[in-house]
CSV table of C-alpha atoms in Angstrom, one decimal:
chain,number,residue,atom,x,y,z
A,605,MET,CA,0.0,0.0,0.0
A,606,LEU,CA,2.9,2.3,0.7
A,607,ALA,CA,3.9,2.3,-3.0
A,608,ASN,CA,0.4,3.4,-3.9
A,609,GLN,CA,-0.2,5.8,-1.0
A,610,THR,CA,-0.8,8.8,-3.3
A,611,ILE,CA,-3.4,7.0,-5.4
A,612,PHE,CA,-5.3,5.6,-2.3
A,613,ALA,CA,-5.3,8.9,-0.5
A,614,ALA,CA,-6.4,10.9,-3.6
A,615,SER,CA,-9.2,8.5,-4.5
A,616,SER,CA,-10.5,8.6,-0.9
A,617,ALA,CA,-10.5,12.4,-0.9
A,618,ALA,CA,-12.2,12.4,-4.3
A,619,VAL,CA,-15.1,10.3,-3.2
A,620,CYS,CA,-15.7,12.5,-0.1
A,621,GLY,CA,-15.4,15.6,-2.3
A,622,VAL,CA,-17.9,14.4,-4.9
A,623,LEU,CA,-20.5,13.4,-2.3
A,624,ALA,CA,-20.2,16.7,-0.5
A,625,GLY,CA,-19.9,19.1,-3.5
A,626,PHE,CA,-22.0,17.7,-6.3
A,627,PRO,CA,-25.2,19.6,-5.5
A,628,PHE,CA,-23.2,22.8,-5.6
A,629,ASP,CA,-21.7,21.9,-8.9
A,630,THR,CA,-25.1,21.2,-10.4
A,631,VAL,CA,-26.4,24.7,-9.3
A,632,LYS,CA,-23.2,26.3,-10.6
A,633,THR,CA,-23.6,24.7,-14.0
A,634,ARG,CA,-27.3,25.8,-14.2
A,635,MET,CA,-26.4,29.3,-13.2
A,636,GLN,CA,-23.6,29.5,-15.8
A,637,THR,CA,-25.8,28.4,-18.7
A,638,HIS,CA,-29.2,29.9,-17.7
A,639,HIS,CA,-30.3,33.2,-16.1
A,640,TYR,CA,-31.8,33.0,-12.6
A,641,GLN,CA,-32.7,35.9,-10.3
A,642,SER,CA,-30.3,34.6,-7.6
A,643,LEU,CA,-28.6,31.6,-6.2
A,644,LEU,CA,-31.6,30.8,-3.9
A,645,HIS,CA,-34.0,31.2,-6.9
A,646,CYS,CA,-32.0,28.6,-8.8
A,647,VAL,CA,-32.1,26.2,-5.8
A,648,ARG,CA,-35.8,26.7,-5.2
A,649,LEU,CA,-36.8,26.2,-8.8
A,650,THR,CA,-34.6,23.1,-9.2
A,651,TYR,CA,-36.0,21.6,-6.0
A,652,ARG,CA,-39.6,22.4,-6.9
A,653,GLU,CA,-39.4,20.9,-10.4
A,654,GLU,CA,-37.0,18.0,-9.8
A,655,GLY,CA,-36.8,17.4,-6.1
A,656,VAL,CA,-33.6,16.4,-4.3
A,657,ARG,CA,-32.7,14.1,-7.1
A,658,GLY,CA,-32.3,17.1,-9.4
A,659,PHE,CA,-29.2,18.2,-7.4
A,660,PHE,CA,-27.5,14.8,-7.9
A,661,ARG,CA,-28.4,14.3,-11.5
A,662,GLY,CA,-25.4,12.9,-13.4
A,663,MET,CA,-23.4,12.1,-10.2
A,664,ILE,CA,-22.6,8.5,-10.8
A,665,PRO,CA,-20.0,9.1,-13.7
A,666,PRO,CA,-18.0,11.7,-11.7
A,667,LEU,CA,-18.2,9.5,-8.5
A,668,ILE,CA,-16.3,6.8,-10.4
A,669,THR,CA,-14.2,8.9,-12.8
A,670,ILE,CA,-13.1,11.6,-10.4
A,671,SER,CA,-11.6,9.0,-8.1
A,672,ILE,CA,-9.5,7.8,-11.0
A,673,VAL,CA,-8.8,11.3,-12.4
A,674,LYS,CA,-7.8,12.7,-9.0
A,675,SER,CA,-5.5,9.7,-8.4
A,676,ILE,CA,-3.8,10.4,-11.7
A,677,SER,CA,-3.6,14.1,-11.0
A,678,PHE,CA,-1.9,13.7,-7.7
A,679,SER,CA,0.4,11.0,-9.0
A,680,VAL,CA,1.4,13.0,-12.0
A,681,TYR,CA,1.9,16.1,-9.8
A,682,GLU,CA,4.2,14.2,-7.3
A,683,ASN,CA,6.2,12.4,-10.0
A,684,THR,CA,6.6,15.6,-12.1
A,685,LYS,CA,7.7,17.5,-9.1
A,686,CYS,CA,10.3,14.8,-8.3
A,687,GLN,CA,11.6,14.8,-11.9
A,688,LEU,CA,11.9,18.6,-12.0
A,689,LYS,CA,13.7,18.7,-8.6
A,690,SER,CA,16.2,16.2,-9.9
A,691,SER,CA,16.8,18.2,-13.0
A,692,ARG,CA,19.8,20.5,-13.3
A,693,TRP,CA,17.7,23.6,-14.1
A,694,PRO,CA,18.6,26.2,-11.3
A,695,PRO,CA,15.1,27.6,-10.7
A,696,PHE,CA,13.9,24.3,-9.4
A,697,GLN,CA,16.8,23.7,-7.1
A,698,SER,CA,16.2,26.6,-4.7
A,699,SER,CA,14.0,26.2,-1.6
A,700,GLU,CA,12.9,29.9,-1.6
A,701,LEU,CA,9.2,30.7,-2.0
A,702,LEU,CA,9.2,31.9,-5.6
A,703,PRO,CA,11.3,29.0,-7.1
A,704,PHE,CA,9.3,26.5,-5.0
A,705,GLY,CA,6.0,28.0,-6.1
A,706,THR,CA,7.2,27.9,-9.8
A,707,LEU,CA,8.1,24.2,-9.3
A,708,CYS,CA,4.7,23.4,-7.9
A,709,PHE,CA,2.9,25.4,-10.6
A,710,ALA,CA,4.7,23.7,-13.4
A,711,SER,CA,4.0,20.2,-11.9
A,712,GLY,CA,0.4,21.0,-11.3
A,713,ALA,CA,-0.1,22.4,-14.8
A,714,THR,CA,1.3,19.2,-16.2
A,715,ALA,CA,-1.0,17.1,-14.1
A,716,GLY,CA,-4.0,19.3,-15.1
A,717,ALA,CA,-3.3,19.0,-18.9
A,718,VAL,CA,-3.0,15.2,-18.6
A,719,VAL,CA,-6.2,14.9,-16.6
A,720,ALA,CA,-8.1,17.1,-19.0
A,721,LEU,CA,-7.3,14.9,-21.9
A,722,LEU,CA,-8.7,11.9,-20.0
A,723,SER,CA,-11.7,13.5,-18.4
A,724,CYS,CA,-13.2,15.7,-21.1
A,725,PRO,CA,-15.8,13.1,-22.4
A,726,PHE,CA,-17.0,12.4,-18.8
A,727,GLU,CA,-17.2,16.1,-18.0
A,728,LEU,CA,-19.2,16.7,-21.2
A,729,VAL,CA,-21.7,13.9,-20.4
A,730,LYS,CA,-22.0,15.3,-16.8
A,731,VAL,CA,-22.9,18.8,-18.1
A,732,GLN,CA,-25.5,17.3,-20.4
A,733,GLN,CA,-27.1,15.4,-17.6
A,734,GLN,CA,-27.1,18.3,-15.2
A,735,LEU,CA,-29.0,20.4,-17.8
A,736,GLU,CA,-31.1,17.7,-19.2
A,737,LYS,CA,-34.5,18.5,-17.6
A,738,LEU,CA,-33.9,22.3,-17.9
A,739,LEU,CA,-33.3,22.1,-21.6
A,740,ALA,CA,-36.1,19.6,-22.1
A,741,LYS,CA,-38.6,22.1,-20.6
A,742,VAL,CA,-37.7,24.7,-23.2
A,743,GLN,CA,-38.6,22.5,-26.1
A,744,PRO,CA,-39.4,18.9,-24.9
A,745,GLN,CA,-40.1,17.4,-28.4
A,746,GLN,CA,-37.0,18.9,-30.0
A,747,TYR,CA,-34.8,17.8,-27.1
A,748,ALA,CA,-36.2,14.3,-27.2
A,749,THR,CA,-35.5,14.0,-30.9
A,750,GLY,CA,-32.1,15.7,-30.9
A,751,THR,CA,-33.4,18.6,-33.1
A,752,ILE,CA,-33.3,21.4,-30.6
A,753,SER,CA,-31.8,24.5,-32.0
A,754,ARG,CA,-31.0,28.1,-31.1
A,755,LEU,CA,-33.1,31.2,-31.3
A,756,PRO,CA,-31.9,33.5,-34.2
A,757,LEU,CA,-30.0,36.5,-32.8
A,758,ALA,CA,-32.5,39.0,-34.1
A,759,ALA,CA,-35.3,37.3,-32.2
A,760,SER,CA,-33.4,36.8,-29.0
A,761,THR,CA,-34.3,40.2,-27.7
A,762,SER,CA,-37.7,38.8,-26.8
A,763,PRO,CA,-37.0,37.1,-23.4
A,764,LEU,CA,-38.2,33.6,-22.9
A,765,THR,CA,-38.6,32.6,-19.3
A,766,ILE,CA,-38.5,29.3,-17.7
A,767,HIS,CA,-40.9,30.4,-15.1
A,768,ALA,CA,-43.4,31.4,-17.8
A,769,ILE,CA,-43.2,28.0,-19.4
A,770,HIS,CA,-44.0,26.3,-16.1
A,771,SER,CA,-47.0,28.6,-15.6
A,772,GLN,CA,-48.4,28.0,-19.0
A,773,GLN,CA,-48.0,24.2,-18.6
A,774,ASN,CA,-49.9,24.4,-15.3
A,775,GLY,CA,-52.7,26.5,-16.9
A,776,ALA,CA,-51.9,29.6,-14.8
A,777,GLY,CA,-51.1,31.8,-17.8
A,778,PRO,CA,-48.0,34.0,-18.2
A,779,ARG,CA,-46.4,35.6,-15.2
A,780,PRO,CA,-43.7,38.3,-14.9
A,781,PRO,CA,-40.3,37.1,-16.2
A,782,ALA,CA,-38.2,35.3,-13.7
A,783,VAL,CA,-35.4,33.5,-15.6
A,784,HIS,CA,-34.4,35.3,-18.7
A,785,VAL,CA,-32.9,33.1,-21.4
A,786,SER,CA,-30.4,35.4,-23.1
A,787,PRO,CA,-28.8,35.0,-26.6
A,788,LEU,CA,-26.5,32.6,-24.9
A,789,GLU,CA,-29.2,30.3,-23.7
A,790,SER,CA,-32.2,30.8,-26.1
A,791,LEU,CA,-33.1,27.5,-27.7
A,792,ILE,CA,-36.1,26.8,-30.1
A,793,PRO,CA,-36.6,24.5,-33.0
A,794,ASN,CA,-35.2,25.7,-36.3
A,795,GLN,CA,-37.2,24.0,-39.0
A,796,SER,CA,-35.6,26.0,-41.9
A,797,ASN,CA,-32.2,24.6,-41.0
A,798,PRO,CA,-32.7,21.0,-39.9
A,799,PRO,CA,-29.8,18.9,-38.5
A,800,ARG,CA,-28.0,16.9,-41.0
A,801,LYS,CA,-27.7,13.9,-38.8
A,802,PRO,CA,-30.4,13.5,-36.1
A,803,ALA,CA,-29.6,11.8,-32.8
A,804,PRO,CA,-31.5,8.6,-32.1
A,805,PRO,CA,-34.9,9.6,-30.5
A,806,LEU,CA,-35.8,8.9,-27.0
A,807,SER,CA,-38.9,6.8,-26.3
A,808,SER,CA,-42.0,8.6,-25.3
A,809,SER,CA,-41.7,7.6,-21.7
A,810,ALA,CA,-38.1,8.7,-21.7
A,811,ALA,CA,-39.1,12.0,-23.2
A,812,GLN,CA,-41.6,12.5,-20.5
A,813,ARG,CA,-39.2,11.7,-17.7
A,814,THR,CA,-36.3,13.4,-19.5
A,815,THR,CA,-33.9,11.1,-17.6
A,816,THR,CA,-31.2,9.7,-19.8
A,817,SER,CA,-28.4,7.4,-18.7
A,818,SER,CA,-24.8,8.5,-19.1
A,819,TRP,CA,-24.2,5.8,-21.7
A,820,ALA,CA,-27.2,7.0,-23.7
A,821,VAL,CA,-25.9,10.6,-23.7
A,822,ALA,CA,-22.5,9.4,-24.8
A,823,ARG,CA,-24.0,7.3,-27.6
A,824,ARG,CA,-26.1,10.2,-28.9
A,825,LEU,CA,-23.0,12.4,-28.9
A,826,TYR,CA,-21.1,9.8,-30.9
A,827,VAL,CA,-23.9,9.2,-33.4
A,828,LEU,CA,-24.2,13.0,-34.0
A,829,HIS,CA,-20.6,14.0,-34.2
A,830,GLY,CA,-18.4,10.8,-34.1
A,831,ALA,CA,-15.6,10.3,-31.6
A,832,HIS,CA,-14.6,13.9,-31.9
A,833,GLY,CA,-18.0,14.8,-30.5
A,834,LEU,CA,-17.0,13.4,-27.1
A,835,TYR,CA,-14.1,16.0,-26.9
A,836,GLN,CA,-16.1,19.1,-27.5
A,837,GLY,CA,-14.7,22.0,-25.5
A,838,LEU,CA,-11.4,20.3,-25.1
A,839,THR,CA,-9.3,23.4,-25.8
A,840,CYS,CA,-11.1,25.3,-23.0
A,841,HIS,CA,-11.0,22.2,-20.8
A,842,VAL,CA,-7.2,21.8,-21.1
A,843,ALA,CA,-6.6,25.5,-20.5
A,844,ARG,CA,-8.9,25.5,-17.5
A,845,ASP,CA,-7.3,22.4,-15.9
A,846,ALA,CA,-3.7,23.2,-16.7
A,847,LEU,CA,-4.0,26.8,-15.3
A,848,GLY,CA,-6.3,25.8,-12.5
A,849,THR,CA,-4.4,22.8,-11.3
A,850,GLY,CA,-1.1,24.7,-11.4
A,851,ILE,CA,-2.6,27.5,-9.3
A,852,TYR,CA,-4.3,24.9,-7.0
A,853,PHE,CA,-1.2,23.0,-6.0
A,854,SER,CA,1.2,25.9,-5.9
A,855,THR,CA,-1.2,27.9,-3.7
A,856,TYR,CA,-1.7,24.9,-1.4
A,857,GLU,CA,2.0,24.2,-1.0
A,858,LEU,CA,2.9,27.9,-0.5
A,859,THR,CA,0.2,28.5,2.0
A,860,LYS,CA,1.1,25.3,3.9
A,861,ARG,CA,4.7,26.5,4.0
A,862,LEU,CA,3.8,30.0,5.2
A,863,LEU,CA,1.6,28.6,7.9
A,864,SER,CA,4.2,26.0,9.1
A,865,PRO,CA,5.7,28.4,11.7
A,866,LEU,CA,2.3,28.2,13.5
A,867,SER,CA,3.0,24.5,14.2
A,868,GLY,CA,5.9,25.3,16.5
A,869,GLY,CA,8.4,23.3,14.6
A,870,GLN,CA,6.1,20.3,14.2
A,871,PRO,CA,4.9,18.9,10.9
A,872,PRO,CA,1.8,20.7,9.5
A,873,GLY,CA,-1.3,19.5,11.2
A,874,PRO,CA,-5.0,19.3,10.3
A,875,LEU,CA,-5.6,23.1,10.9
A,876,THR,CA,-2.8,24.0,8.4
A,877,HIS,CA,-4.2,21.5,5.8
A,878,PHE,CA,-7.7,22.8,6.3
A,879,LEU,CA,-6.7,26.5,5.8
A,880,ALA,CA,-4.3,25.8,2.9
A,881,GLY,CA,-6.9,23.6,1.2
A,882,GLY,CA,-9.7,26.1,1.4
A,883,THR,CA,-7.4,29.0,0.3
A,884,CYS,CA,-6.1,27.2,-2.8
A,885,GLY,CA,-9.7,26.2,-3.7
A,886,VAL,CA,-11.1,29.7,-3.5
A,887,PHE,CA,-8.1,31.3,-5.2
A,888,SER,CA,-7.9,28.9,-8.1
A,889,TRP,CA,-11.6,29.2,-8.8
A,890,LEU,CA,-11.5,33.0,-8.8
A,891,LEU,CA,-8.9,32.9,-11.6
A,892,ILE,CA,-10.2,30.1,-13.8
A,893,PHE,CA,-14.0,30.6,-13.4
A,894,PRO,CA,-14.3,32.5,-16.8
A,895,LEU,CA,-12.7,29.5,-18.6
A,896,ASP,CA,-15.0,27.1,-16.8
A,897,LEU,CA,-18.1,29.1,-17.8
A,898,VAL,CA,-17.1,29.3,-21.4
A,899,LYS,CA,-16.5,25.5,-21.3
A,900,SER,CA,-19.9,24.9,-19.9
A,901,VAL,CA,-21.6,27.1,-22.5
A,902,ILE,CA,-19.8,25.3,-25.4
A,903,GLN,CA,-20.6,21.9,-24.0
A,904,LYS,CA,-24.2,22.8,-23.4
A,905,GLU,CA,-24.6,22.9,-27.2
A,906,ALA,CA,-23.0,19.5,-27.7
A,907,LEU,CA,-26.1,17.7,-28.9
A,908,LEU,CA,-26.7,20.4,-31.6
A,909,PRO,CA,-25.5,19.8,-35.2
A,910,MET,CA,-22.5,21.9,-36.0
A,911,ASN,CA,-24.4,24.2,-38.4
A,912,GLN,CA,-27.0,25.1,-35.7
A,913,ARG,CA,-24.6,26.2,-32.9
A,914,ARG,CA,-24.3,29.7,-31.8
A,915,TYR,CA,-20.6,29.5,-31.1
A,916,ASN,CA,-17.9,28.1,-33.4
A,917,GLY,CA,-15.4,27.5,-30.7
A,918,PHE,CA,-13.6,28.8,-27.6
A,919,TRP,CA,-12.5,32.2,-29.0
A,920,HIS,CA,-15.8,32.9,-30.7
A,921,CYS,CA,-17.7,32.2,-27.6
A,922,LEU,CA,-15.3,34.3,-25.4
A,923,SER,CA,-15.5,37.3,-27.7
A,924,SER,CA,-19.2,37.1,-28.3
A,925,MET,CA,-20.0,36.8,-24.5
A,926,TYR,CA,-17.8,39.8,-23.8
A,927,ARG,CA,-19.3,41.9,-26.6
A,928,HIS,CA,-22.9,41.2,-25.7
A,929,HIS,CA,-22.7,40.9,-21.9
A,930,GLY,CA,-19.5,42.4,-20.7
A,931,LEU,CA,-17.0,41.2,-18.1
A,932,ALA,CA,-19.8,40.3,-15.6
A,933,ALA,CA,-21.0,37.5,-17.8
A,934,PHE,CA,-17.9,35.5,-17.1
A,935,TYR,CA,-18.7,35.3,-13.4
A,936,ARG,CA,-22.3,34.2,-13.5
A,937,GLY,CA,-22.6,31.5,-10.9
A,938,ILE,CA,-19.4,32.4,-9.1
A,939,SER,CA,-21.3,32.8,-5.8
A,940,VAL,CA,-22.2,29.1,-5.5
A,941,THR,CA,-18.7,28.1,-6.6
A,942,LEU,CA,-17.0,30.2,-3.9
A,943,LEU,CA,-19.6,29.0,-1.4
A,944,ARG,CA,-18.6,25.4,-1.9
A,945,ALA,CA,-14.9,26.0,-2.7
A,946,PHE,CA,-13.5,26.6,0.8
A,947,PRO,CA,-15.2,23.7,2.7
A,948,LEU,CA,-14.9,21.3,-0.2
A,949,HIS,CA,-11.2,21.7,-0.8
A,950,SER,CA,-10.5,22.0,2.9
A,951,LEU,CA,-12.2,18.6,3.2
A,952,ASN,CA,-10.3,17.3,0.2
A,953,PHE,CA,-6.8,18.0,1.6
A,954,LEU,CA,-7.8,17.0,5.2
A,955,VAL,CA,-8.8,13.6,3.9
A,956,TYR,CA,-5.8,13.3,1.6
A,957,GLU,CA,-3.2,14.2,4.2
A,958,TRP,CA,-5.0,12.1,6.9
A,959,VAL,CA,-5.0,9.0,4.7
A,960,LEU,CA,-1.4,9.6,3.8
A,961,ASP,CA,-0.5,9.9,7.5
A,962,VAL,CA,-2.3,6.7,8.4
A,963,ILE,CA,-0.6,4.7,5.6
A,964,ARG,CA,2.8,6.0,6.6
A,965,ARG,CA,2.3,5.2,10.3
A,966,ARG,CA,1.1,1.7,9.6
A,967,ALA,CA,4.1,1.1,7.4
A,968,GLN,CA,6.6,2.0,10.2
């Protein structure tokens, strides 16, 4: 077990992290891709329409894959750090804060890039499942048959509201707008420009439940776009994970070192791990959140044929969002992310360091 201590500790931390943080991740994804009045409005609407299950939709794939991915991430990080330390390049030989931080950032960025290449298909499927019912309520028939499309830009100035759709379905008539679907989110059937290759339709019962398995989502993506379709948003995904993981590990290691004098000469304890983990989680998300948002917006359109998408890629999405919505658009949903970041990543490193400590003590 000692030889695989990093893998075992990282996978244990991953399971705890997914169970504790997935509802927050679901709310974050919904707020990134649809307009809500507030965080609480998103939570209330999700609970009213889908119940508690709505917050855990699509959790099984990440529960399995994140354990593997996090094990790979921590292993690549530790191995890369050892390799760079043993190199003859002077910046990695010093124990001062700046060179040490550079070493940790380079190792973390390498781990993030590797993980992104492996996890992109799973992340794409997760996003589709998190948004499944929300998209189906906009146009259930088009969503079920894979022909859902976007609203033309000229028509997108007329706001469509999710709340109004619920009211009309319940016979209550239209109500004041609650959730505006902006040009980024507006989706209606486009009969004048039908998809060239429709996805396999869901059964009528599946369309009513709008609950699709991870395998079914992956299959529809493959049928529509081939193997390449499972890697939609990869550029943004690699950029997010490389930058974010580099910041994540370097901030954790530097914070842990800066807090070490508080331990009175003893090895860093749980309080140090807790504070360093929470700090690195908040700081990394603050910096990479715009990349994560663009990735979610691109992956939201994954089931659309290429000729019906609003965005042609990462740079087109980035520039269009900034031009139409300004800088604030890139931080939509940041509140729920920061709300979960500190406790979630504090827990992550508490479990990771605790499991490592238990393994090492038993090995003695």
